[in-house]
Amino acid sequence: MTANNYQKSIIILLLIFLSACKKDSLPPTIDTGLLLSAKGGATITITGQNLTAQGNPTVTLNKKQLTIQSASNSSLTVLIPKMIGSGQLTLTVDGKAYNGPAFSYQYVATVTTYAGNGKAIPIDGYGSNASFYEPWGIVADKNGDLYVCDSYARLIRKIAAGTRQVSSISFNNSLDFFTPYNIALDTINHVLFITDFNEHVMRMNTNGSNQTVIFATQNTLTDFTANAGIAIGPDGYLYVSDYSKGNINKMSSTGTSVSTYATGLIGPRNLIFDSTGELFVGAYDRSNATSIIYQVNYSQLTTYRKDANFSGWEIAKDTYGNFYEADHFSNTIKLIDPNGSMITLAGNGKAADIDGVGTNASFNGPCGLAIDNQGNLYVSTYNFDTGSGNKIRKIIVE
């Protein structure tokens, strides 16, 4: 080979190498046109070009990194973790982020009857051998035991975890305390705090001892107070919603110190503190004829979500940031994810307590809501038109 031919060969090989390097350095392109959807524990495949050309990619959804099970230049197969929620997938390669396709999480809600047989009479027993008479507020302790306000029975019912044994805690007849409505639990001191949707707040130990009415106002035609929701804040104080006056009151656990925390609400009901210590309340927005969830910080009300189709009162929030609504009149349970998207999680609208999965299940007037430490959702049911329902339902959400 002559020197000139050798030099030409070197130039050709160099051009081929540079061309290959240029091809490998092309940025990834992702197919974003398709909506990907899956349940927790399933996999999805992201397609495109040059997905791995610049190095090992990572995929995130709702700020959480997903596990990549297989990767090639044209596709990535990733595992969807439980309760990740819906959102836009993001591909990051060599420190640079690229928008991926939209993803829709498929929630699976398995509904069963936890306690109660539907009879409108308070009878103790195991699971469906027991019965309730308009159960409303529910709270779960660290062990999974439930405490239920059995309103028309004028009882607090305890449902033991595991056995589902239902027992009754009676109120002292000498105390001026009426139908128990909503309930909060101090898990450290094993103390219950209960409203009666009238003018009182009751304090008692979880075994029913030391019953004390710690708050009461004058119930007159000009000064009627309906204490509805109740929650214990991270500061140890009680927060109580006044349905009639549209206030949230803050009081000490003994009721000796009471002040107005927030005003300007219409029909505030359920109060909850989330895992970060933020306070939320379900209320009504008369100007738009919608139900509304507010985040509350003193008298500052920040709208979290309006729902013209929500016709209920009670809300709950899980550790994933999802809100749940008990839609009493449409007989459904709704879920609002952290991005604000809403779905009907369970219930088909039929006024009947029927077990099943998702919209194959139904509820007969869902009322109170509670979430235990395992993330299980509990719903009390009562139908005011027919006097039926009277059950505690359990929903496992995945």
mmCIF file of C-alpha atoms in Angstrom, residues 4-398:
data_model
loop_
_atom_site.group_PDB
_atom_site.id
_atom_site.type_symbol
_atom_site.label_atom_id
_atom_site.label_comp_id
_atom_site.label_asym_id
_atom_site.label_seq_id
_atom_site.Cartn_x
_atom_site.Cartn_y
_atom_site.Cartn_z
ATOM 1 C CA ASN A 4 -1.157 8.147 -0.065
ATOM 2 C CA ASN A 5 -3.511 5.149 0.031
ATOM 3 C CA TYR A 6 -2.610 4.528 3.676
ATOM 4 C CA GLN A 7 -3.405 8.132 4.574
ATOM 5 C CA LYS A 8 -6.743 7.896 2.705
ATOM 6 C CA SER A 9 -7.635 4.728 4.639
ATOM 7 C CA ILE A 10 -6.868 6.413 7.944
ATOM 8 C CA ILE A 11 -9.061 9.403 7.005
ATOM 9 C CA ILE A 12 -11.954 7.118 5.993
ATOM 10 C CA LEU A 13 -11.751 5.151 9.274
ATOM 11 C CA LEU A 14 -11.590 8.410 11.210
ATOM 12 C CA LEU A 15 -14.677 9.713 9.420
ATOM 13 C CA ILE A 16 -16.537 6.471 10.141
ATOM 14 C CA PHE A 17 -15.561 6.692 13.816
ATOM 15 C CA LEU A 18 -16.611 10.333 14.083
ATOM 16 C CA SER A 19 -19.877 9.533 12.355
ATOM 17 C CA ALA A 20 -20.555 6.734 14.857
ATOM 18 C CA CYS A 21 -19.698 9.003 17.755
ATOM 19 C CA LYS A 22 -22.038 11.667 16.401
ATOM 20 C CA LYS A 23 -24.819 9.109 16.080
ATOM 21 C CA ASP A 24 -24.263 7.863 19.622
ATOM 22 C CA SER A 25 -24.320 11.423 20.971
ATOM 23 C CA LEU A 26 -27.755 12.188 19.562
ATOM 24 C CA PRO A 27 -30.200 13.131 22.346
ATOM 25 C CA PRO A 28 -32.968 10.658 23.163
ATOM 26 C CA THR A 29 -36.354 11.072 21.556
ATOM 27 C CA ILE A 30 -39.336 9.641 23.401
ATOM 28 C CA ASP A 31 -42.692 8.549 22.043
ATOM 29 C CA THR A 32 -45.033 10.786 24.028
ATOM 30 C CA GLY A 33 -48.264 10.331 22.073
ATOM 31 C CA LEU A 34 -49.602 7.284 23.904
ATOM 32 C CA LEU A 35 -51.195 7.314 27.358
ATOM 33 C CA LEU A 36 -49.609 4.566 29.450
ATOM 34 C CA SER A 37 -51.680 2.970 32.183
ATOM 35 C CA ALA A 38 -51.058 0.196 34.731
ATOM 36 C CA LYS A 39 -51.810 -1.089 38.211
ATOM 37 C CA GLY A 40 -49.313 -1.143 41.038
ATOM 38 C CA GLY A 41 -46.814 -3.967 40.573
ATOM 39 C CA ALA A 42 -47.224 -4.065 36.776
ATOM 40 C CA THR A 43 -44.724 -2.853 34.166
ATOM 41 C CA ILE A 44 -44.948 -0.345 31.343
ATOM 42 C CA THR A 45 -42.714 0.153 28.304
ATOM 43 C CA ILE A 46 -41.416 3.546 27.212
ATOM 44 C CA THR A 47 -40.384 3.623 23.557
ATOM 45 C CA GLY A 48 -38.250 5.987 21.517
ATOM 46 C CA GLN A 49 -34.751 6.350 20.057
ATOM 47 C CA ASN A 50 -31.305 6.793 21.589
ATOM 48 C CA LEU A 51 -32.723 6.077 25.037
ATOM 49 C CA THR A 52 -29.479 4.586 26.332
ATOM 50 C CA ALA A 53 -26.956 6.075 23.887
ATOM 51 C CA GLN A 54 -25.634 8.681 26.308
ATOM 52 C CA GLY A 55 -25.443 6.488 29.387
ATOM 53 C CA ASN A 56 -27.654 4.819 31.958
ATOM 54 C CA PRO A 57 -31.073 6.522 32.056
ATOM 55 C CA THR A 58 -33.368 6.998 35.040
ATOM 56 C CA VAL A 59 -37.148 7.282 34.965
ATOM 57 C CA THR A 60 -39.157 9.245 37.530
ATOM 58 C CA LEU A 61 -42.861 9.717 38.180
ATOM 59 C CA ASN A 62 -44.228 12.200 40.701
ATOM 60 C CA LYS A 63 -40.656 12.845 41.916
ATOM 61 C CA LYS A 64 -40.052 9.154 42.646
ATOM 62 C CA GLN A 65 -37.463 7.092 40.767
ATOM 63 C CA LEU A 66 -38.826 3.938 39.184
ATOM 64 C CA THR A 67 -37.027 0.609 38.800
ATOM 65 C CA ILE A 68 -35.899 -0.070 35.216
ATOM 66 C CA GLN A 69 -36.158 -3.797 34.558
ATOM 67 C CA SER A 70 -34.757 -3.791 31.029
ATOM 68 C CA ALA A 71 -33.259 -1.135 28.786
ATOM 69 C CA SER A 72 -32.285 -0.790 25.153
ATOM 70 C CA ASN A 73 -31.741 2.054 22.765
ATOM 71 C CA SER A 74 -35.389 1.856 21.665
ATOM 72 C CA SER A 75 -37.300 0.863 24.818
ATOM 73 C CA LEU A 76 -37.294 0.948 28.612
ATOM 74 C CA THR A 77 -39.393 -1.405 30.733
ATOM 75 C CA VAL A 78 -40.103 0.030 34.185
ATOM 76 C CA LEU A 79 -41.927 -1.256 37.268
ATOM 77 C CA ILE A 80 -44.883 0.736 38.622
ATOM 78 C CA PRO A 81 -44.869 0.833 42.438
ATOM 79 C CA LYS A 82 -48.024 0.675 44.527
ATOM 80 C CA MET A 83 -49.950 3.965 44.915
ATOM 81 C CA ILE A 84 -47.519 6.004 42.796
ATOM 82 C CA GLY A 85 -50.416 7.895 41.238
ATOM 83 C CA SER A 86 -50.886 9.453 37.825
ATOM 84 C CA GLY A 87 -48.604 12.018 36.190
ATOM 85 C CA GLN A 88 -46.004 12.614 33.508
ATOM 86 C CA LEU A 89 -43.028 10.294 33.212
ATOM 87 C CA THR A 90 -39.592 11.906 33.060
ATOM 88 C CA LEU A 91 -36.447 10.398 31.520
ATOM 89 C CA THR A 92 -33.097 11.681 32.757
ATOM 90 C CA VAL A 93 -29.908 10.907 30.837
ATOM 91 C CA ASP A 94 -26.489 12.327 31.658
ATOM 92 C CA GLY A 95 -28.075 14.864 34.018
ATOM 93 C CA LYS A 96 -30.571 16.197 31.482
ATOM 94 C CA ALA A 97 -34.317 15.616 31.885
ATOM 95 C CA TYR A 98 -36.678 14.802 29.008
ATOM 96 C CA ASN A 99 -40.473 14.747 29.181
ATOM 97 C CA GLY A 100 -41.970 11.313 28.697
ATOM 98 C CA PRO A 101 -45.539 10.200 28.040
ATOM 99 C CA ALA A 102 -48.452 10.732 30.442
ATOM 100 C CA PHE A 103 -49.192 7.884 32.818
ATOM 101 C CA SER A 104 -52.519 6.937 34.404
ATOM 102 C CA TYR A 105 -52.415 4.852 37.588
ATOM 103 C CA GLN A 106 -55.112 2.164 37.815
ATOM 104 C CA TYR A 107 -56.340 2.107 41.410
ATOM 105 C CA VAL A 108 -57.816 -1.141 42.678
ATOM 106 C CA ALA A 109 -60.279 -0.695 45.555
ATOM 107 C CA THR A 110 -61.552 -3.895 47.166
ATOM 108 C CA VAL A 111 -64.665 -3.234 49.262
ATOM 109 C CA THR A 112 -65.869 -5.620 51.984
ATOM 110 C CA THR A 113 -68.293 -5.371 54.891
ATOM 111 C CA TYR A 114 -66.224 -5.099 58.061
ATOM 112 C CA ALA A 115 -69.013 -5.002 60.662
ATOM 113 C CA GLY A 116 -72.768 -4.677 60.832
ATOM 114 C CA ASN A 117 -75.704 -6.548 59.300
ATOM 115 C CA GLY A 118 -77.826 -3.538 58.329
ATOM 116 C CA LYS A 119 -80.336 -3.759 61.168
ATOM 117 C CA ALA A 120 -81.058 -0.373 62.758
ATOM 118 C CA ILE A 121 -80.429 -1.468 66.327
ATOM 119 C CA PRO A 122 -77.255 -1.527 68.448
ATOM 120 C CA ILE A 123 -76.249 -5.146 69.089
ATOM 121 C CA ASP A 124 -72.738 -6.265 70.003
ATOM 122 C CA GLY A 125 -71.122 -9.246 68.311
ATOM 123 C CA TYR A 126 -68.496 -10.340 65.807
ATOM 124 C CA GLY A 127 -68.428 -8.678 62.386
ATOM 125 C CA SER A 128 -71.749 -9.042 60.606
ATOM 126 C CA ASN A 129 -73.386 -10.441 63.757
ATOM 127 C CA ALA A 130 -73.257 -6.939 65.226
ATOM 128 C CA SER A 131 -75.500 -4.047 64.240
ATOM 129 C CA PHE A 132 -75.452 -0.231 64.390
ATOM 130 C CA TYR A 133 -77.947 2.612 64.374
ATOM 131 C CA GLU A 134 -76.644 5.476 62.179
ATOM 132 C CA PRO A 135 -72.873 5.076 62.571
ATOM 133 C CA TRP A 136 -70.941 8.207 61.627
ATOM 134 C CA GLY A 137 -67.485 9.333 62.723
ATOM 135 C CA ILE A 138 -64.695 6.727 62.820
ATOM 136 C CA VAL A 139 -61.132 6.784 64.109
ATOM 137 C CA ALA A 140 -58.455 4.062 64.145
ATOM 138 C CA ASP A 141 -55.800 3.552 66.826
ATOM 139 C CA LYS A 142 -52.259 2.297 66.290
ATOM 140 C CA ASN A 143 -53.335 -1.323 66.748
ATOM 141 C CA GLY A 144 -56.070 -1.100 64.131
ATOM 142 C CA ASP A 145 -58.953 -0.977 66.613
ATOM 143 C CA LEU A 146 -61.782 1.262 65.440
ATOM 144 C CA TYR A 147 -63.947 3.623 67.502
ATOM 145 C CA VAL A 148 -67.268 4.567 65.908
ATOM 146 C CA CYS A 149 -69.848 7.201 66.816
ATOM 147 C CA ASP A 150 -73.127 5.257 66.726
ATOM 148 C CA SER A 151 -75.237 8.397 66.625
ATOM 149 C CA TYR A 152 -78.859 7.353 67.076
ATOM 150 C CA ALA A 153 -77.857 4.580 69.490
ATOM 151 C CA ARG A 154 -76.055 7.195 71.624
ATOM 152 C CA LEU A 155 -73.042 4.918 71.961
ATOM 153 C CA ILE A 156 -69.392 4.684 71.065
ATOM 154 C CA ARG A 157 -68.753 1.311 69.454
ATOM 155 C CA LYS A 158 -65.330 -0.317 69.508
ATOM 156 C CA ILE A 159 -64.384 -2.790 66.760
ATOM 157 C CA ALA A 160 -61.367 -4.880 67.747
ATOM 158 C CA ALA A 161 -58.747 -5.423 65.058
ATOM 159 C CA GLY A 162 -58.473 -8.981 63.798
ATOM 160 C CA THR A 163 -61.531 -10.431 65.540
ATOM 161 C CA ARG A 164 -63.877 -7.581 64.492
ATOM 162 C CA GLN A 165 -65.586 -7.923 67.865
ATOM 163 C CA VAL A 166 -67.997 -5.007 68.310
ATOM 164 C CA SER A 167 -68.548 -3.751 71.869
ATOM 165 C CA SER A 168 -70.382 -0.724 73.267
ATOM 166 C CA ILE A 169 -69.296 2.229 75.400
ATOM 167 C CA SER A 170 -72.277 3.966 76.973
ATOM 168 C CA PHE A 171 -72.509 7.614 78.007
ATOM 169 C CA ASN A 172 -73.247 8.653 81.551
ATOM 170 C CA ASN A 173 -76.951 9.552 81.566
ATOM 171 C CA SER A 174 -76.318 12.417 83.966
ATOM 172 C CA LEU A 175 -74.214 14.208 81.357
ATOM 173 C CA ASP A 176 -75.791 16.638 78.932
ATOM 174 C CA PHE A 177 -74.443 14.957 75.787
ATOM 175 C CA PHE A 178 -76.574 13.944 72.832
ATOM 176 C CA THR A 179 -75.974 12.074 69.573
ATOM 177 C CA PRO A 180 -72.203 11.453 69.119
ATOM 178 C CA TYR A 181 -71.164 12.668 65.688
ATOM 179 C CA ASN A 182 -67.427 12.887 65.053
ATOM 180 C CA ILE A 183 -64.465 11.556 66.968
ATOM 181 C CA ALA A 184 -60.723 12.086 67.454
ATOM 182 C CA LEU A 185 -58.188 9.955 69.314
ATOM 183 C CA ASP A 186 -55.147 10.905 71.367
ATOM 184 C CA THR A 187 -53.145 7.730 70.722
ATOM 185 C CA ILE A 188 -50.509 8.560 73.346
ATOM 186 C CA ASN A 189 -52.857 9.046 76.282
ATOM 187 C CA HIS A 190 -55.635 6.749 74.974
ATOM 188 C CA VAL A 191 -58.249 9.490 75.163
ATOM 189 C CA LEU A 192 -61.246 10.039 72.866
ATOM 190 C CA PHE A 193 -62.731 13.436 72.016
ATOM 191 C CA ILE A 194 -66.257 13.454 70.596
ATOM 192 C CA THR A 195 -68.653 16.063 69.187
ATOM 193 C CA ASP A 196 -72.415 15.656 69.296
ATOM 194 C CA PHE A 197 -73.441 17.989 66.430
ATOM 195 C CA ASN A 198 -75.038 20.159 69.046
ATOM 196 C CA GLU A 199 -73.163 22.265 71.537
ATOM 197 C CA HIS A 200 -70.832 19.851 73.319
ATOM 198 C CA VAL A 201 -67.419 18.245 73.179
ATOM 199 C CA MET A 202 -66.898 15.129 75.302
ATOM 200 C CA ARG A 203 -63.622 13.724 76.614
ATOM 201 C CA MET A 204 -63.288 10.093 77.797
ATOM 202 C CA ASN A 205 -60.730 7.333 78.053
ATOM 203 C CA THR A 206 -60.869 4.631 75.397
ATOM 204 C CA ASN A 207 -62.327 2.211 77.944
ATOM 205 C CA GLY A 208 -65.193 4.630 78.618
ATOM 206 C CA SER A 209 -63.968 5.926 81.980
ATOM 207 C CA ASN A 210 -63.526 9.564 83.068
ATOM 208 C CA GLN A 211 -66.305 10.957 80.894
ATOM 209 C CA THR A 212 -66.317 14.759 80.965
ATOM 210 C CA VAL A 213 -68.081 17.383 78.872
ATOM 211 C CA ILE A 214 -65.217 19.809 78.323
ATOM 212 C CA PHE A 215 -67.074 22.301 76.130
ATOM 213 C CA ALA A 216 -70.672 23.492 75.948
ATOM 214 C CA THR A 217 -72.396 26.647 74.713
ATOM 215 C CA GLN A 218 -75.849 28.006 75.293
ATOM 216 C CA ASN A 219 -78.245 26.373 72.860
ATOM 217 C CA THR A 220 -80.789 29.122 72.149
ATOM 218 C CA LEU A 221 -82.659 30.265 69.075
ATOM 219 C CA THR A 222 -80.183 33.093 68.632
ATOM 220 C CA ASP A 223 -76.996 31.239 69.507
ATOM 221 C CA PHE A 224 -77.102 27.683 68.169
ATOM 222 C CA THR A 225 -73.780 25.922 67.787
ATOM 223 C CA ALA A 226 -73.402 22.655 65.907
ATOM 224 C CA ASN A 227 -69.993 21.188 66.653
ATOM 225 C CA ALA A 228 -69.240 18.837 63.761
ATOM 226 C CA GLY A 229 -65.667 17.886 62.890
ATOM 227 C CA ILE A 230 -62.901 17.418 65.439
ATOM 228 C CA ALA A 231 -59.164 16.738 65.132
ATOM 229 C CA ILE A 232 -56.091 16.816 67.346
ATOM 230 C CA GLY A 233 -53.328 19.053 66.044
ATOM 231 C CA PRO A 234 -49.599 18.388 66.293
ATOM 232 C CA ASP A 235 -49.579 21.075 69.010
ATOM 233 C CA GLY A 236 -51.867 18.905 71.176
ATOM 234 C CA TYR A 237 -54.827 21.271 70.874
ATOM 235 C CA LEU A 238 -58.287 20.298 69.664
ATOM 236 C CA TYR A 239 -59.693 21.860 66.503
ATOM 237 C CA VAL A 240 -63.487 21.809 66.240
ATOM 238 C CA SER A 241 -65.618 22.959 63.303
ATOM 239 C CA ASP A 242 -68.766 24.942 64.123
ATOM 240 C CA TYR A 243 -71.172 24.041 61.327
ATOM 241 C CA SER A 244 -73.708 26.750 62.119
ATOM 242 C CA LYS A 245 -71.380 29.702 62.617
ATOM 243 C CA GLY A 246 -68.798 28.720 59.999
ATOM 244 C CA ASN A 247 -65.873 28.819 62.417
ATOM 245 C CA ILE A 248 -63.055 26.531 63.462
ATOM 246 C CA ASN A 249 -62.402 26.756 67.184
ATOM 247 C CA LYS A 250 -59.163 25.840 68.900
ATOM 248 C CA MET A 251 -59.287 24.522 72.458
ATOM 249 C CA SER A 252 -57.099 22.829 75.001
ATOM 250 C CA SER A 253 -57.662 19.166 75.764
ATOM 251 C CA THR A 254 -59.407 20.172 78.983
ATOM 252 C CA GLY A 255 -61.610 22.776 77.327
ATOM 253 C CA THR A 256 -60.337 25.523 79.636
ATOM 254 C CA SER A 257 -58.813 27.536 76.795
ATOM 255 C CA VAL A 258 -60.982 28.215 73.725
ATOM 256 C CA SER A 259 -60.332 30.613 70.860
ATOM 257 C CA THR A 260 -61.492 31.147 67.290
ATOM 258 C CA TYR A 261 -58.915 29.782 64.864
ATOM 259 C CA ALA A 262 -60.592 30.463 61.505
ATOM 260 C CA THR A 263 -63.780 32.127 60.267
ATOM 261 C CA GLY A 264 -65.645 32.695 57.027
ATOM 262 C CA LEU A 265 -66.500 29.087 56.197
ATOM 263 C CA ILE A 266 -69.914 27.812 55.157
ATOM 264 C CA GLY A 267 -71.046 24.556 56.735
ATOM 265 C CA PRO A 268 -67.596 23.227 57.778
ATOM 266 C CA ARG A 269 -67.729 19.546 58.686
ATOM 267 C CA ASN A 270 -64.850 17.102 58.809
ATOM 268 C CA LEU A 271 -61.426 18.315 59.989
ATOM 269 C CA ILE A 272 -58.200 16.386 59.382
ATOM 270 C CA PHE A 273 -54.512 16.917 59.951
ATOM 271 C CA ASP A 274 -52.280 15.197 57.417
ATOM 272 C CA SER A 275 -48.928 13.526 58.095
ATOM 273 C CA THR A 276 -47.113 16.856 57.652
ATOM 274 C CA GLY A 277 -49.292 18.623 60.233
ATOM 275 C CA GLU A 278 -51.370 20.640 57.770
ATOM 276 C CA LEU A 279 -55.058 21.220 58.587
ATOM 277 C CA PHE A 280 -57.825 20.629 56.025
ATOM 278 C CA VAL A 281 -61.599 21.011 56.275
ATOM 279 C CA GLY A 282 -64.504 19.977 54.072
ATOM 280 C CA ALA A 283 -67.028 22.801 53.586
ATOM 281 C CA TYR A 284 -69.386 24.422 51.069
ATOM 282 C CA ASP A 285 -68.778 27.195 48.539
ATOM 283 C CA ARG A 286 -72.148 28.921 48.159
ATOM 284 C CA SER A 287 -70.994 31.314 45.431
ATOM 285 C CA ASN A 288 -70.220 28.398 43.130
ATOM 286 C CA ALA A 289 -72.680 25.890 44.625
ATOM 287 C CA THR A 290 -69.877 23.377 45.123
ATOM 288 C CA SER A 291 -68.344 21.385 47.913
ATOM 289 C CA ILE A 292 -64.824 22.466 48.701
ATOM 290 C CA ILE A 293 -61.731 21.349 50.583
ATOM 291 C CA TYR A 294 -59.778 24.143 52.244
ATOM 292 C CA GLN A 295 -56.288 24.115 53.663
ATOM 293 C CA VAL A 296 -56.510 26.224 56.820
ATOM 294 C CA ASN A 297 -53.809 28.340 58.422
ATOM 295 C CA TYR A 298 -55.434 30.595 61.007
ATOM 296 C CA SER A 299 -58.024 32.643 59.084
ATOM 297 C CA GLN A 300 -56.235 32.100 55.792
ATOM 298 C CA LEU A 301 -58.259 29.662 53.686
ATOM 299 C CA THR A 302 -56.531 28.165 50.655
ATOM 300 C CA THR A 303 -58.721 26.272 48.211
ATOM 301 C CA TYR A 304 -57.381 22.790 47.598
ATOM 302 C CA ARG A 305 -60.217 21.414 45.494
ATOM 303 C CA LYS A 306 -63.746 22.337 44.424
ATOM 304 C CA ASP A 307 -66.140 19.616 43.373
ATOM 305 C CA ALA A 308 -69.542 20.524 41.980
ATOM 306 C CA ASN A 309 -70.390 16.828 41.861
ATOM 307 C CA PHE A 310 -69.533 16.107 45.496
ATOM 308 C CA SER A 311 -72.581 15.812 47.735
ATOM 309 C CA GLY A 312 -71.231 14.693 51.077
ATOM 310 C CA TRP A 313 -69.341 15.867 54.111
ATOM 311 C CA GLU A 314 -66.465 13.685 55.219
ATOM 312 C CA ILE A 315 -62.874 13.683 53.935
ATOM 313 C CA ALA A 316 -59.679 11.764 54.712
ATOM 314 C CA LYS A 317 -56.083 11.921 53.482
ATOM 315 C CA ASP A 318 -53.510 9.129 53.201
ATOM 316 C CA THR A 319 -49.727 9.220 53.478
ATOM 317 C CA TYR A 320 -49.405 9.299 49.672
ATOM 318 C CA GLY A 321 -51.174 12.660 49.576
ATOM 319 C CA ASN A 322 -54.474 11.343 48.214
ATOM 320 C CA PHE A 323 -57.734 12.808 49.505
ATOM 321 C CA TYR A 324 -60.846 10.674 49.843
ATOM 322 C CA GLU A 325 -64.424 11.958 49.827
ATOM 323 C CA ALA A 326 -67.467 10.110 51.129
ATOM 324 C CA ASP A 327 -70.106 11.232 48.634
ATOM 325 C CA HIS A 328 -73.200 10.522 50.681
ATOM 326 C CA PHE A 329 -75.939 11.173 48.148
ATOM 327 C CA SER A 330 -74.258 9.636 45.105
ATOM 328 C CA ASN A 331 -73.201 6.586 47.164
ATOM 329 C CA THR A 332 -69.595 6.673 45.967
ATOM 330 C CA ILE A 333 -66.094 7.128 47.360
ATOM 331 C CA LYS A 334 -63.923 9.549 45.393
ATOM 332 C CA LEU A 335 -60.157 9.926 45.291
ATOM 333 C CA ILE A 336 -58.284 13.153 44.558
ATOM 334 C CA ASP A 337 -54.595 12.617 43.850
ATOM 335 C CA PRO A 338 -51.851 15.152 44.724
ATOM 336 C CA ASN A 339 -52.034 16.559 41.177
ATOM 337 C CA GLY A 340 -55.728 17.378 41.672
ATOM 338 C CA SER A 341 -57.117 14.670 39.401
ATOM 339 C CA MET A 342 -60.310 13.045 40.666
ATOM 340 C CA ILE A 343 -61.697 9.568 40.069
ATOM 341 C CA THR A 344 -64.587 7.538 41.457
ATOM 342 C CA LEU A 345 -62.625 5.001 43.465
ATOM 343 C CA ALA A 346 -65.501 2.758 44.521
ATOM 344 C CA GLY A 347 -69.265 2.619 44.254
ATOM 345 C CA ASN A 348 -71.643 2.572 41.302
ATOM 346 C CA GLY A 349 -74.260 4.924 42.722
ATOM 347 C CA LYS A 350 -76.672 2.228 43.832
ATOM 348 C CA ALA A 351 -78.004 2.766 47.376
ATOM 349 C CA ALA A 352 -76.969 -0.638 48.689
ATOM 350 C CA ASP A 353 -74.060 -2.024 50.704
ATOM 351 C CA ILE A 354 -72.699 -4.567 48.236
ATOM 352 C CA ASP A 355 -69.125 -5.870 48.377
ATOM 353 C CA GLY A 356 -66.951 -5.879 45.278
ATOM 354 C CA VAL A 357 -64.052 -4.191 43.494
ATOM 355 C CA GLY A 358 -64.195 -0.565 42.414
ATOM 356 C CA THR A 359 -67.462 0.434 40.762
ATOM 357 C CA ASN A 360 -68.778 -3.120 41.066
ATOM 358 C CA ALA A 361 -69.242 -2.353 44.777
ATOM 359 C CA SER A 362 -71.876 -0.011 46.187
ATOM 360 C CA PHE A 363 -72.625 1.976 49.358
ATOM 361 C CA ASN A 364 -75.858 2.822 51.128
ATOM 362 C CA GLY A 365 -75.228 6.427 52.184
ATOM 363 C CA PRO A 366 -71.488 6.656 52.992
ATOM 364 C CA CYS A 367 -70.919 8.923 55.995
ATOM 365 C CA GLY A 368 -67.721 8.832 58.054
ATOM 366 C CA LEU A 369 -64.188 8.041 56.860
ATOM 367 C CA ALA A 370 -61.014 6.863 58.597
ATOM 368 C CA ILE A 371 -57.633 5.466 57.530
ATOM 369 C CA ASP A 372 -55.615 3.060 59.668
ATOM 370 C CA ASN A 373 -51.825 2.736 59.899
ATOM 371 C CA GLN A 374 -51.838 0.169 57.079
ATOM 372 C CA GLY A 375 -53.557 2.568 54.695
ATOM 373 C CA ASN A 376 -56.899 0.753 54.811
ATOM 374 C CA LEU A 377 -59.963 2.971 54.437
ATOM 375 C CA TYR A 378 -63.087 2.535 56.586
ATOM 376 C CA VAL A 379 -66.512 3.943 55.717
ATOM 377 C CA SER A 380 -69.675 4.082 57.825
ATOM 378 C CA THR A 381 -73.021 3.983 56.000
ATOM 379 C CA TYR A 382 -76.505 5.235 56.811
ATOM 380 C CA ASN A 383 -79.377 6.100 54.457
ATOM 381 C CA PHE A 384 -81.555 8.846 55.960
ATOM 382 C CA ASP A 385 -84.421 8.180 53.560
ATOM 383 C CA THR A 386 -84.795 4.494 54.343
ATOM 384 C CA GLY A 387 -83.050 4.106 57.713
ATOM 385 C CA SER A 388 -80.886 1.395 56.148
ATOM 386 C CA GLY A 389 -77.136 1.062 55.748
ATOM 387 C CA ASN A 390 -75.865 0.834 59.316
ATOM 388 C CA LYS A 391 -72.614 -0.872 58.349
ATOM 389 C CA ILE A 392 -68.876 -0.336 58.526
ATOM 390 C CA ARG A 393 -67.176 -1.038 55.205
ATOM 391 C CA LYS A 394 -63.477 -1.635 54.607
ATOM 392 C CA ILE A 395 -61.664 -0.586 51.420
ATOM 393 C CA ILE A 396 -58.207 -1.884 50.575
ATOM 394 C CA VAL A 397 -56.722 0.548 48.065
ATOM 395 C CA GLU A 398 -53.810 -0.532 45.872
#
